[in-house]
Tab-separated table of C-alpha atoms and ligand atoms in Angstrom:
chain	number	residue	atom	x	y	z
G	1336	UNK	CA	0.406	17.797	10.487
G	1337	UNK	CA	-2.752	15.562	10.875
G	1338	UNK	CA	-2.524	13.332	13.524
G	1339	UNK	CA	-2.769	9.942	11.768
G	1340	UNK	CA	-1.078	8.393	8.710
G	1341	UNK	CA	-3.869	6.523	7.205
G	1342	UNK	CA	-3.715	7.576	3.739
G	1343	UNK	CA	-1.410	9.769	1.556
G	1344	UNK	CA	-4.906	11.832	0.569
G	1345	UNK	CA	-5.091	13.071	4.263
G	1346	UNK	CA	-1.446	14.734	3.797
G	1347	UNK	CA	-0.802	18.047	1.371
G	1348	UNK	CA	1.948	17.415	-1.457
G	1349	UNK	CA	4.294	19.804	0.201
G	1350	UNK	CA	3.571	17.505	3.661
G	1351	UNK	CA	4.214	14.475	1.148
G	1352	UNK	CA	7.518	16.240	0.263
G	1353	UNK	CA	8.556	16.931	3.488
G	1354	UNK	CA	8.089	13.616	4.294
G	1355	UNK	CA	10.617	12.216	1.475
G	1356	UNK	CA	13.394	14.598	2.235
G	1357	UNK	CA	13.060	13.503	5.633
G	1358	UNK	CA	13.359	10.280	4.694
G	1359	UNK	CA	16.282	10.866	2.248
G	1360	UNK	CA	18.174	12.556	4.651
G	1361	UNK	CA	17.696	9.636	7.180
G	1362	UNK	CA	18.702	7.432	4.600
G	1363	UNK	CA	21.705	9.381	3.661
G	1364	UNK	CA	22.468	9.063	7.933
G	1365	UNK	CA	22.257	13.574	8.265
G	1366	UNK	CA	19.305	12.867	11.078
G	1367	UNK	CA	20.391	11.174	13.815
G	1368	UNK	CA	18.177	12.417	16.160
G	1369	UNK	CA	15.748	10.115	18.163
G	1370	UNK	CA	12.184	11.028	18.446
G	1371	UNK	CA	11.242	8.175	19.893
G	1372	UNK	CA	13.735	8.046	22.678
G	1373	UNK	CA	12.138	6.450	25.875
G	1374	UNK	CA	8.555	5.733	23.910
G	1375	UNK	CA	6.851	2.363	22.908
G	1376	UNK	CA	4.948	1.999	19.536
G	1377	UNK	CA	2.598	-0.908	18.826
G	1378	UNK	CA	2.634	-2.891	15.948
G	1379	UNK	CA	-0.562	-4.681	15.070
G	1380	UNK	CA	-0.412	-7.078	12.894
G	1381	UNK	CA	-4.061	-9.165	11.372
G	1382	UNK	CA	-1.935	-10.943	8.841
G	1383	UNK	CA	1.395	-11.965	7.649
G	1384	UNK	CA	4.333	-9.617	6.713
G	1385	UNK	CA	7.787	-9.385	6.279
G	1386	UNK	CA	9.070	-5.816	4.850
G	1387	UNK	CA	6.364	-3.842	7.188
G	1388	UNK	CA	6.622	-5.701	10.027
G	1389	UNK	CA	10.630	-5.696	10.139
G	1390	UNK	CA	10.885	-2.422	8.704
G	1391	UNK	CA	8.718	-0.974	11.846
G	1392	UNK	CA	10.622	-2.844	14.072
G	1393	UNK	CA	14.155	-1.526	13.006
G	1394	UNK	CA	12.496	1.767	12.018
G	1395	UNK	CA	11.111	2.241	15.745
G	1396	UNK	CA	14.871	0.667	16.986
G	1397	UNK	CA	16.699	3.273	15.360
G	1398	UNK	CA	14.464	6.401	16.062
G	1399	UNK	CA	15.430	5.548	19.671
G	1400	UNK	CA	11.883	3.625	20.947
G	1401	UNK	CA	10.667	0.012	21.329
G	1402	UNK	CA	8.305	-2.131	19.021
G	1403	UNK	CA	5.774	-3.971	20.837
G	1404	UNK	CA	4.437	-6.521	18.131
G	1405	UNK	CA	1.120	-7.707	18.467
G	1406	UNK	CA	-0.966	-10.446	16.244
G	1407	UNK	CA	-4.725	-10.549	16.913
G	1408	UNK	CA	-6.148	-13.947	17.728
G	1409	UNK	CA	-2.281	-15.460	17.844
G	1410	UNK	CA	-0.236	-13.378	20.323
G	1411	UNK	CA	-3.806	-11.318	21.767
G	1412	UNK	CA	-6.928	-11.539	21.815
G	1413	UNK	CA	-9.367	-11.721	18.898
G	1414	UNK	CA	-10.601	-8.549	18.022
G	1415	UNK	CA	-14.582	-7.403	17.328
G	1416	UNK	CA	-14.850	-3.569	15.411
G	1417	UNK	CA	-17.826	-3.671	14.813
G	1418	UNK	CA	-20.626	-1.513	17.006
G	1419	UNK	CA	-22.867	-2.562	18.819
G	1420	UNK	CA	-22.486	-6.342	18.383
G	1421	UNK	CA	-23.514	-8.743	20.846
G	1422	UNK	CA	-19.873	-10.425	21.394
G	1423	UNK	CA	-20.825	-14.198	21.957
G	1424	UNK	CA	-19.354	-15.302	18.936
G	1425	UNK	CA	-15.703	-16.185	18.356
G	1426	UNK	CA	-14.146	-12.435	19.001
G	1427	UNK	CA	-12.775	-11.985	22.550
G	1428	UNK	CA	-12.287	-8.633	22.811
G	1429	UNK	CA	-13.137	-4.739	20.971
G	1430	UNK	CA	-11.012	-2.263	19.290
G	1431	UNK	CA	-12.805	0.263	21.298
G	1432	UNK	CA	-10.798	-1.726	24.664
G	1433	UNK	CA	-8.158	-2.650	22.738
G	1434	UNK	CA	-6.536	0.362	20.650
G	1435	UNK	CA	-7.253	2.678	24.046
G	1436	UNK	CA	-5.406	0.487	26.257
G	1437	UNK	CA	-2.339	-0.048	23.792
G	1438	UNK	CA	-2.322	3.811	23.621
G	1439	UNK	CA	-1.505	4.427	27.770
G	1440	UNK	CA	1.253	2.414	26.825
G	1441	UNK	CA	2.486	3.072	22.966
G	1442	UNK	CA	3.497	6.888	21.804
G	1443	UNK	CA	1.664	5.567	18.275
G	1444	UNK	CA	-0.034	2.601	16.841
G	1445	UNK	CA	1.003	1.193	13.233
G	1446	UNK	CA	-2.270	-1.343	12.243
G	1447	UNK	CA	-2.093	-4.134	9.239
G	1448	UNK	CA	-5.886	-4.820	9.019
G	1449	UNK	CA	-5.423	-6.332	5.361
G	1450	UNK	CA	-8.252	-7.123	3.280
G	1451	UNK	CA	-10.891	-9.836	4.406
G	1452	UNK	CA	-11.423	-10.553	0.516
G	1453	UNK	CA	-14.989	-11.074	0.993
G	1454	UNK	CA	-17.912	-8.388	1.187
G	1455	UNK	CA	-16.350	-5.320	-1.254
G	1456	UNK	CA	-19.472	-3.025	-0.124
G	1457	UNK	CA	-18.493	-3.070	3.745
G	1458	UNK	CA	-14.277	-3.273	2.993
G	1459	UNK	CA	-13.992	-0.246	0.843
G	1460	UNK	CA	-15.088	1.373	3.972
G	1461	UNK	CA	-12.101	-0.069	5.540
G	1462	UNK	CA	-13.927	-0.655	8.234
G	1463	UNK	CA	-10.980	-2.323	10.504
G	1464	UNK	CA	-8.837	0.532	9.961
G	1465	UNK	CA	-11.304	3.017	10.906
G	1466	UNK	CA	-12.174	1.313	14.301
G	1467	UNK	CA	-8.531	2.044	15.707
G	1468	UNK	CA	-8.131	5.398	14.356
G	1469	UNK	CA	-11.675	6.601	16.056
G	1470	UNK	CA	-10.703	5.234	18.816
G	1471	UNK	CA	-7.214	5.765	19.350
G	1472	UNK	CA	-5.731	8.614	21.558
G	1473	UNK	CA	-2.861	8.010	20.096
G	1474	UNK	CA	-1.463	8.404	16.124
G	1475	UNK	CA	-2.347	5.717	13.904
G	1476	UNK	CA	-0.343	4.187	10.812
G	1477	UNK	CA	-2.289	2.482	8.484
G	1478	UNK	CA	0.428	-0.351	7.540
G	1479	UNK	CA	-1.714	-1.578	4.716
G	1480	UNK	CA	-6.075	-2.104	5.157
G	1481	UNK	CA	-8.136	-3.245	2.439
G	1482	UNK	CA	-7.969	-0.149	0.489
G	1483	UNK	CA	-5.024	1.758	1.067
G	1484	UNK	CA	-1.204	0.761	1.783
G	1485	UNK	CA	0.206	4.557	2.246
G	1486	UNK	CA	3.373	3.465	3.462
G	1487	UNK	CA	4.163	1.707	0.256
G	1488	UNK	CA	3.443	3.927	-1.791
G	1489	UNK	CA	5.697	6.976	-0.112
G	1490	UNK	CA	8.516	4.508	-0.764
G	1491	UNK	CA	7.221	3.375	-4.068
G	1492	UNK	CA	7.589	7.610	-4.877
G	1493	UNK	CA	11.153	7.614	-2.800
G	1494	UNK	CA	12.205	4.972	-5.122
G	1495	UNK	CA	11.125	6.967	-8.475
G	1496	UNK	CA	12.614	10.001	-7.311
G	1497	UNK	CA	15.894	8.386	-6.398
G	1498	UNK	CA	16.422	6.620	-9.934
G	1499	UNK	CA	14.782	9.263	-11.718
G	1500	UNK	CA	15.498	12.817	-10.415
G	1501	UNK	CA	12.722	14.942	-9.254
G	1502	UNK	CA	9.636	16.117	-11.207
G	1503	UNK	CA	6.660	14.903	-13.241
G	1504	UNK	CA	7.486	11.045	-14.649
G	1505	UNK	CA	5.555	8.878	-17.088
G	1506	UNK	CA	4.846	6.234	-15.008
G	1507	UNK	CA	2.348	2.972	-15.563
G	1508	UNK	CA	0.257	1.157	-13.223
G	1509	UNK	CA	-0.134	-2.166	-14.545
G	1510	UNK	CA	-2.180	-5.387	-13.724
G	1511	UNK	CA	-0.837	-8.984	-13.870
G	1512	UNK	CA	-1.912	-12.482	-13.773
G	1513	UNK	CA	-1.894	-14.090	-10.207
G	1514	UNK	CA	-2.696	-17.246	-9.371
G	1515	UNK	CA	-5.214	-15.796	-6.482
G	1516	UNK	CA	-7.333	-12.428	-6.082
G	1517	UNK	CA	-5.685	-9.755	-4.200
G	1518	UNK	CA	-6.408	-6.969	-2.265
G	1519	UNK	CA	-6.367	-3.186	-3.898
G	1520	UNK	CA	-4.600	-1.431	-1.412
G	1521	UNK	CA	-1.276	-1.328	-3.247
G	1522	UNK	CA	-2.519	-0.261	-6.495
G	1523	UNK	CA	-4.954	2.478	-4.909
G	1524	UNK	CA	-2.218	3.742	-2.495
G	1525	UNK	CA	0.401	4.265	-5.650
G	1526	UNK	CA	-2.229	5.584	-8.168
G	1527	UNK	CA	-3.145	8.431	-5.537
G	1528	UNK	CA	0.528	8.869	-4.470
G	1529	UNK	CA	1.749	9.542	-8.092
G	1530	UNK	CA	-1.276	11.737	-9.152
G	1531	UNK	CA	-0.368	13.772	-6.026
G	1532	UNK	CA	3.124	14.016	-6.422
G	1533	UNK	CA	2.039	15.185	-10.504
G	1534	UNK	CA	3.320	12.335	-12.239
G	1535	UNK	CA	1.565	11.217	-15.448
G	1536	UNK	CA	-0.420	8.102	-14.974
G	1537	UNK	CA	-1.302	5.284	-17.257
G	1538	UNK	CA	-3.526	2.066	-15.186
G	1539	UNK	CA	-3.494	-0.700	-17.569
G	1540	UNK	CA	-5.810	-3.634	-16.665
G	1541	UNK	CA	-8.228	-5.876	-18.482
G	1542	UNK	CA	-11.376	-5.674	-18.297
G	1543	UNK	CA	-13.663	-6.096	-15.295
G	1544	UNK	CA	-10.127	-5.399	-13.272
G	1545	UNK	CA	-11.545	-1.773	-12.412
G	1546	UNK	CA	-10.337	0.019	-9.331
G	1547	UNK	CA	-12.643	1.274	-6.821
G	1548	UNK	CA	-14.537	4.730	-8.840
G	1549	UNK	CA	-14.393	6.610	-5.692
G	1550	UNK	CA	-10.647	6.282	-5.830
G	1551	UNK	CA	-10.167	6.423	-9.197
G	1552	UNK	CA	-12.107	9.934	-8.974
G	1553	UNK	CA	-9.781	11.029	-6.362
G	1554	UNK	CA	-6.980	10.148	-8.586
G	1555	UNK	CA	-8.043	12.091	-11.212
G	1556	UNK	CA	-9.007	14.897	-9.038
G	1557	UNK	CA	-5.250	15.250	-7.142
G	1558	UNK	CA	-3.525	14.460	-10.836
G	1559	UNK	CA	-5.751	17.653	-12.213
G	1560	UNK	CA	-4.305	19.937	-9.134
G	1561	UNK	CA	-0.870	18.845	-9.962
G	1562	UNK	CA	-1.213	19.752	-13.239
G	1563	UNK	CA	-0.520	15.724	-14.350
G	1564	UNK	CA	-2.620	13.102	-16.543
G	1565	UNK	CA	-4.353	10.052	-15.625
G	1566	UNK	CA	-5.046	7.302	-18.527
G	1567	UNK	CA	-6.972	4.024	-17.919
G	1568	UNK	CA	-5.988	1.766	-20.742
G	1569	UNK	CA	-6.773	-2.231	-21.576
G	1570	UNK	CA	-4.260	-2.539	-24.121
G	1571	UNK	CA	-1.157	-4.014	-22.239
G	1572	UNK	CA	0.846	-3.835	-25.080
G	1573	UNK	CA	0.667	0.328	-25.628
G	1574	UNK	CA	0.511	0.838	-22.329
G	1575	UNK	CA	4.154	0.470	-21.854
G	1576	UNK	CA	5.313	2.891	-25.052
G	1577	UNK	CA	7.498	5.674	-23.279
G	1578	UNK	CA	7.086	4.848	-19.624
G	1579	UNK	CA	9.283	5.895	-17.309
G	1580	UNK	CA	8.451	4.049	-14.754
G	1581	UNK	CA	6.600	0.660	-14.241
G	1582	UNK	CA	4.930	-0.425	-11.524
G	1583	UNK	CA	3.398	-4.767	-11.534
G	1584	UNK	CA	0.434	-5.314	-9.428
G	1585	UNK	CA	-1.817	-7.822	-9.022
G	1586	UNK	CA	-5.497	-7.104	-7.735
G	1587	UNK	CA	-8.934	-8.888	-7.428
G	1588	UNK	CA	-12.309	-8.064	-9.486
G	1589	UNK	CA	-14.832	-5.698	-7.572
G	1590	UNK	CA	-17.463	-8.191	-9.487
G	1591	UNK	CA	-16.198	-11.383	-7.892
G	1592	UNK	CA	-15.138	-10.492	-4.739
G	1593	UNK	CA	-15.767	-13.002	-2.353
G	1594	UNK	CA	-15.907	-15.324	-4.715
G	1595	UNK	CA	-11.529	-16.440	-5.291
G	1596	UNK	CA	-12.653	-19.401	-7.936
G	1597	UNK	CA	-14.904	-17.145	-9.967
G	1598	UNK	CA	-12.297	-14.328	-10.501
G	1599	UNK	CA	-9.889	-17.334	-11.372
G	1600	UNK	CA	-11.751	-18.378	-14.115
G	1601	UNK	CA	-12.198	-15.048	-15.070
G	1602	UNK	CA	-8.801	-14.045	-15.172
G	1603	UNK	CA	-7.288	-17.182	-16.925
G	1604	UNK	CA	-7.258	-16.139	-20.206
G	1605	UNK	CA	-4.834	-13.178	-18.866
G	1606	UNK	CA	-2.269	-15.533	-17.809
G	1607	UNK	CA	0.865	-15.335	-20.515
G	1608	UNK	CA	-0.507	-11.583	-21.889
G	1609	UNK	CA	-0.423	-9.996	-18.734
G	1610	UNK	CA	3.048	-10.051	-17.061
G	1611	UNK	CA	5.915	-7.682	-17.337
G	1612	UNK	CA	8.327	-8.949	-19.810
G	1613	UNK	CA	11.423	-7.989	-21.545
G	1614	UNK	CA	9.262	-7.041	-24.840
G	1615	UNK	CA	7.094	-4.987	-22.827
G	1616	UNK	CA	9.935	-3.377	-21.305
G	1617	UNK	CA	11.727	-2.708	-24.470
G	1618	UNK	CA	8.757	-0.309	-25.407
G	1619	UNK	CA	9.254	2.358	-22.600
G	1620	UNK	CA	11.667	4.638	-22.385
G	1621	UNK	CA	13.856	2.934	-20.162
G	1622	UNK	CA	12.003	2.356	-17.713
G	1623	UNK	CA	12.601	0.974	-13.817
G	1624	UNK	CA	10.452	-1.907	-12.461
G	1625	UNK	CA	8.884	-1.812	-9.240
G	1626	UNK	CA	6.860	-4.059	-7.435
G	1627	UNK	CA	6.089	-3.548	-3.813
G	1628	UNK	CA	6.836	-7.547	-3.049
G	1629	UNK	CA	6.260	-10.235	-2.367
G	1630	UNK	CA	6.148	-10.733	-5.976
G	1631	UNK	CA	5.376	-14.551	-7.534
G	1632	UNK	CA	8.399	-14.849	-10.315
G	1633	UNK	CA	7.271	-15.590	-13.698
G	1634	UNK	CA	3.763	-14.782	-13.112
G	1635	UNK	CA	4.033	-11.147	-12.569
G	1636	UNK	CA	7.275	-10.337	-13.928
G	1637	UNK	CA	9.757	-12.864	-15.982
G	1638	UNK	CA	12.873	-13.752	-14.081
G	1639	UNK	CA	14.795	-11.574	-16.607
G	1640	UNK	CA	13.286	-8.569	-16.172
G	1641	UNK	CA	13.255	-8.513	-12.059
G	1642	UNK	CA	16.833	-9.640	-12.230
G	1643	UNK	CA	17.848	-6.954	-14.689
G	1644	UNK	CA	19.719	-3.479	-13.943
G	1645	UNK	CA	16.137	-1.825	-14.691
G	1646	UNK	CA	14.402	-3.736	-11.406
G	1647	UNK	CA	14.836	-1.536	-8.116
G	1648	UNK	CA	12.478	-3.602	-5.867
G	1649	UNK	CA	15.280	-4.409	-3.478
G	1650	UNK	CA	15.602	-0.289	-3.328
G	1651	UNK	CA	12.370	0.363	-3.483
G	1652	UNK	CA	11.781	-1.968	-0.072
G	1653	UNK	CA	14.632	-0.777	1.447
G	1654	UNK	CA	12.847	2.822	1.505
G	1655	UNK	CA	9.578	1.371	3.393
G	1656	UNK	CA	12.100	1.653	6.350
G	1657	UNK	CA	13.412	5.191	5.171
G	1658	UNK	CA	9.735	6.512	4.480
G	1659	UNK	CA	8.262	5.000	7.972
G	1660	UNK	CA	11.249	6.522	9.962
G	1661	UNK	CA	10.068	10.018	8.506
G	1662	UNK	CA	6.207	9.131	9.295
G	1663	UNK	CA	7.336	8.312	13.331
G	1664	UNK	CA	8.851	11.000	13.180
G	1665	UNK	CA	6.587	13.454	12.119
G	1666	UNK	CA	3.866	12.625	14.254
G	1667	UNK	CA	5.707	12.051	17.436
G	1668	UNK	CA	7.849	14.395	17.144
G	1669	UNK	CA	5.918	17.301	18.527
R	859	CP	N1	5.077	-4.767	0.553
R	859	CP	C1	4.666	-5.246	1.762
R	859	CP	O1	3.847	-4.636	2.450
R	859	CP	O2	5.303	-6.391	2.129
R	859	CP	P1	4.901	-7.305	3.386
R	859	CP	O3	3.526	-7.827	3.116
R	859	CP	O4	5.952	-8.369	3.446
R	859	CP	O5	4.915	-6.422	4.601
């Protein structure tokens, strides 16, 4: 097994696999066992949260260990990643101190970095992220950077596979209107997840809404090995004919990143077409909605279509628990 969790493309499909029956038979309660009996994880948090940063918490309760929660520049110090920096600005302290002393206390460290939203050369490096994992003696979770949110998106394919049975799905990726420009993790993390796992991928979003073409070139590449299709589409309307599966996301333009009040005007003639809607919906083949949350109602997704038998995004954030259990458990357990 590799020794961090910073990205589904670091861990073989059968590894991915393992790690979902792991987590479903956790779920089901048939693992009981505690891994992380008499061990400390750290919990890093640059930003706010409520699913990852509760569902650690419990997650680390239950696997027998203790969560120590920590929030850079609020409950420690401001951290510097950066090398070689001369540190007189307003950054107290480095990753390079910081992840190395966590780790003579913590069995693993779980890191939100979240995405800065403002210079898209330097943060699709995910340059945060990869600052604690070179330094860290210990195993690192990425719990969502600026470009990938892996943790998500093994619940996201817990979720399918629950409602859905195993095996290759027609599932869509598609943008929606947002009041503000969002980070890509999400989006990236689920596109790679379900070309992995061989599901057939549609990404619908309007142009100028392109996701990163490094990723998107991994995407196709792992979707090719599994035998699976990827389809980039800007039609919203086709996009949903015969889905199995859809999956709302918001994310910000590559183009106007760093600049929120640009990609606002750009995206305003969007608002109205692109959100899930009972219409859409009645085009796929009835499909389940899922939308990794917090989700703004009526923007996204109409209120009738989240609060209809096809939404599982109560399920599906139930799993991040399920899914980070099996992670922990992986890594610490040997
Ligand atoms: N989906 C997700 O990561 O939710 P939080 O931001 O609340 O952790």
């Amino acid at each position: 097994m590799p020794r961090n969790f910073l990205t589904t493309a670091d861990w073989t499909r059968e590894e991915l696999e393992g790690l979902l029956a792991a987590a479903a038979r956790l779920k089901k309660g048939e693992d009981a066992s505690k891994p992380l009996a008499g061990k400390s994880v750290g919990l890093v948090f640059f930003n706010p949260s409520l699913r990852t940063r509760a569902s650690m918490q419990v997650g680390v309760y239950e696997l027998g260990g203790n969560a120590v929660v920590l929030e850079p520049g609020g409950t420690s110090w401001t951290l510097e990643h950066r090398e070689g920096v001369v540190m007189d600005g307003d950054k107290t302290e480095h990753v390079k101190e910081f992840v190395r002393v966590l780790g003579r206390y913590t069995a693993a460290v779980g890191v939100r970095t979240f995405a800065a939203l403002k210079d898209w050369k330097e943060e699709r490096q995910d340059p945060v992220l990869a600052a604690f994992a070179r330094y860290s003696d210990v195993p690192v979770i990425n719990l969502e950077s600026a470009m990938h949110h892996p943790c998500q998106a093994l619940a996201d394919m817990l979720t399918v596979r629950e409602k859905l049975g195993g095996g290759r799905k027609r599932v869509l990726l598609t943008w929606a209107w947002h009041p503000k420009a969002l980070p890509m993790a999400v989006p990236n993390s689920f596109a790679l997840a379900a070309a992995q796992m061989g599901h057939d991928l549609t990404i619908a979003h309007p142009p100028g809404y392109e996701l990163d073409e490094d990723l998107i070139r991994e995407v196709n590449s792992r979707a090719f090995d599994a035998g699976a299709t990827v389809n980039v589409t800007r039609d919203v309307e086709e996009a949903f004919d015969g889905q199995q599966v859809v999956y709302a996301k918001s994310w910000g333009s590559k183009e106007f990143y760093g600049s929120p009040q640009d990609d606002l005007e750009e995206r305003a003639p969007y608002r109205g077409e692109w959100i899930v809607d009972a219409p859409k919906m009645a085009r796929t083949d009835g499909a389940v909605f899922l939308h990794c949350l917090p989700v703004r109602r009526n923007c996204i997704v109409t209120d009738e279509v989240i609060d209809s038998p096809a939404s599982v995004v109560i399920d599906e954030a139930e799993n991040r628990l399920h899914v980070q259990k099996a992670v922990m458990a992986a890594l610490l357990k040997g």
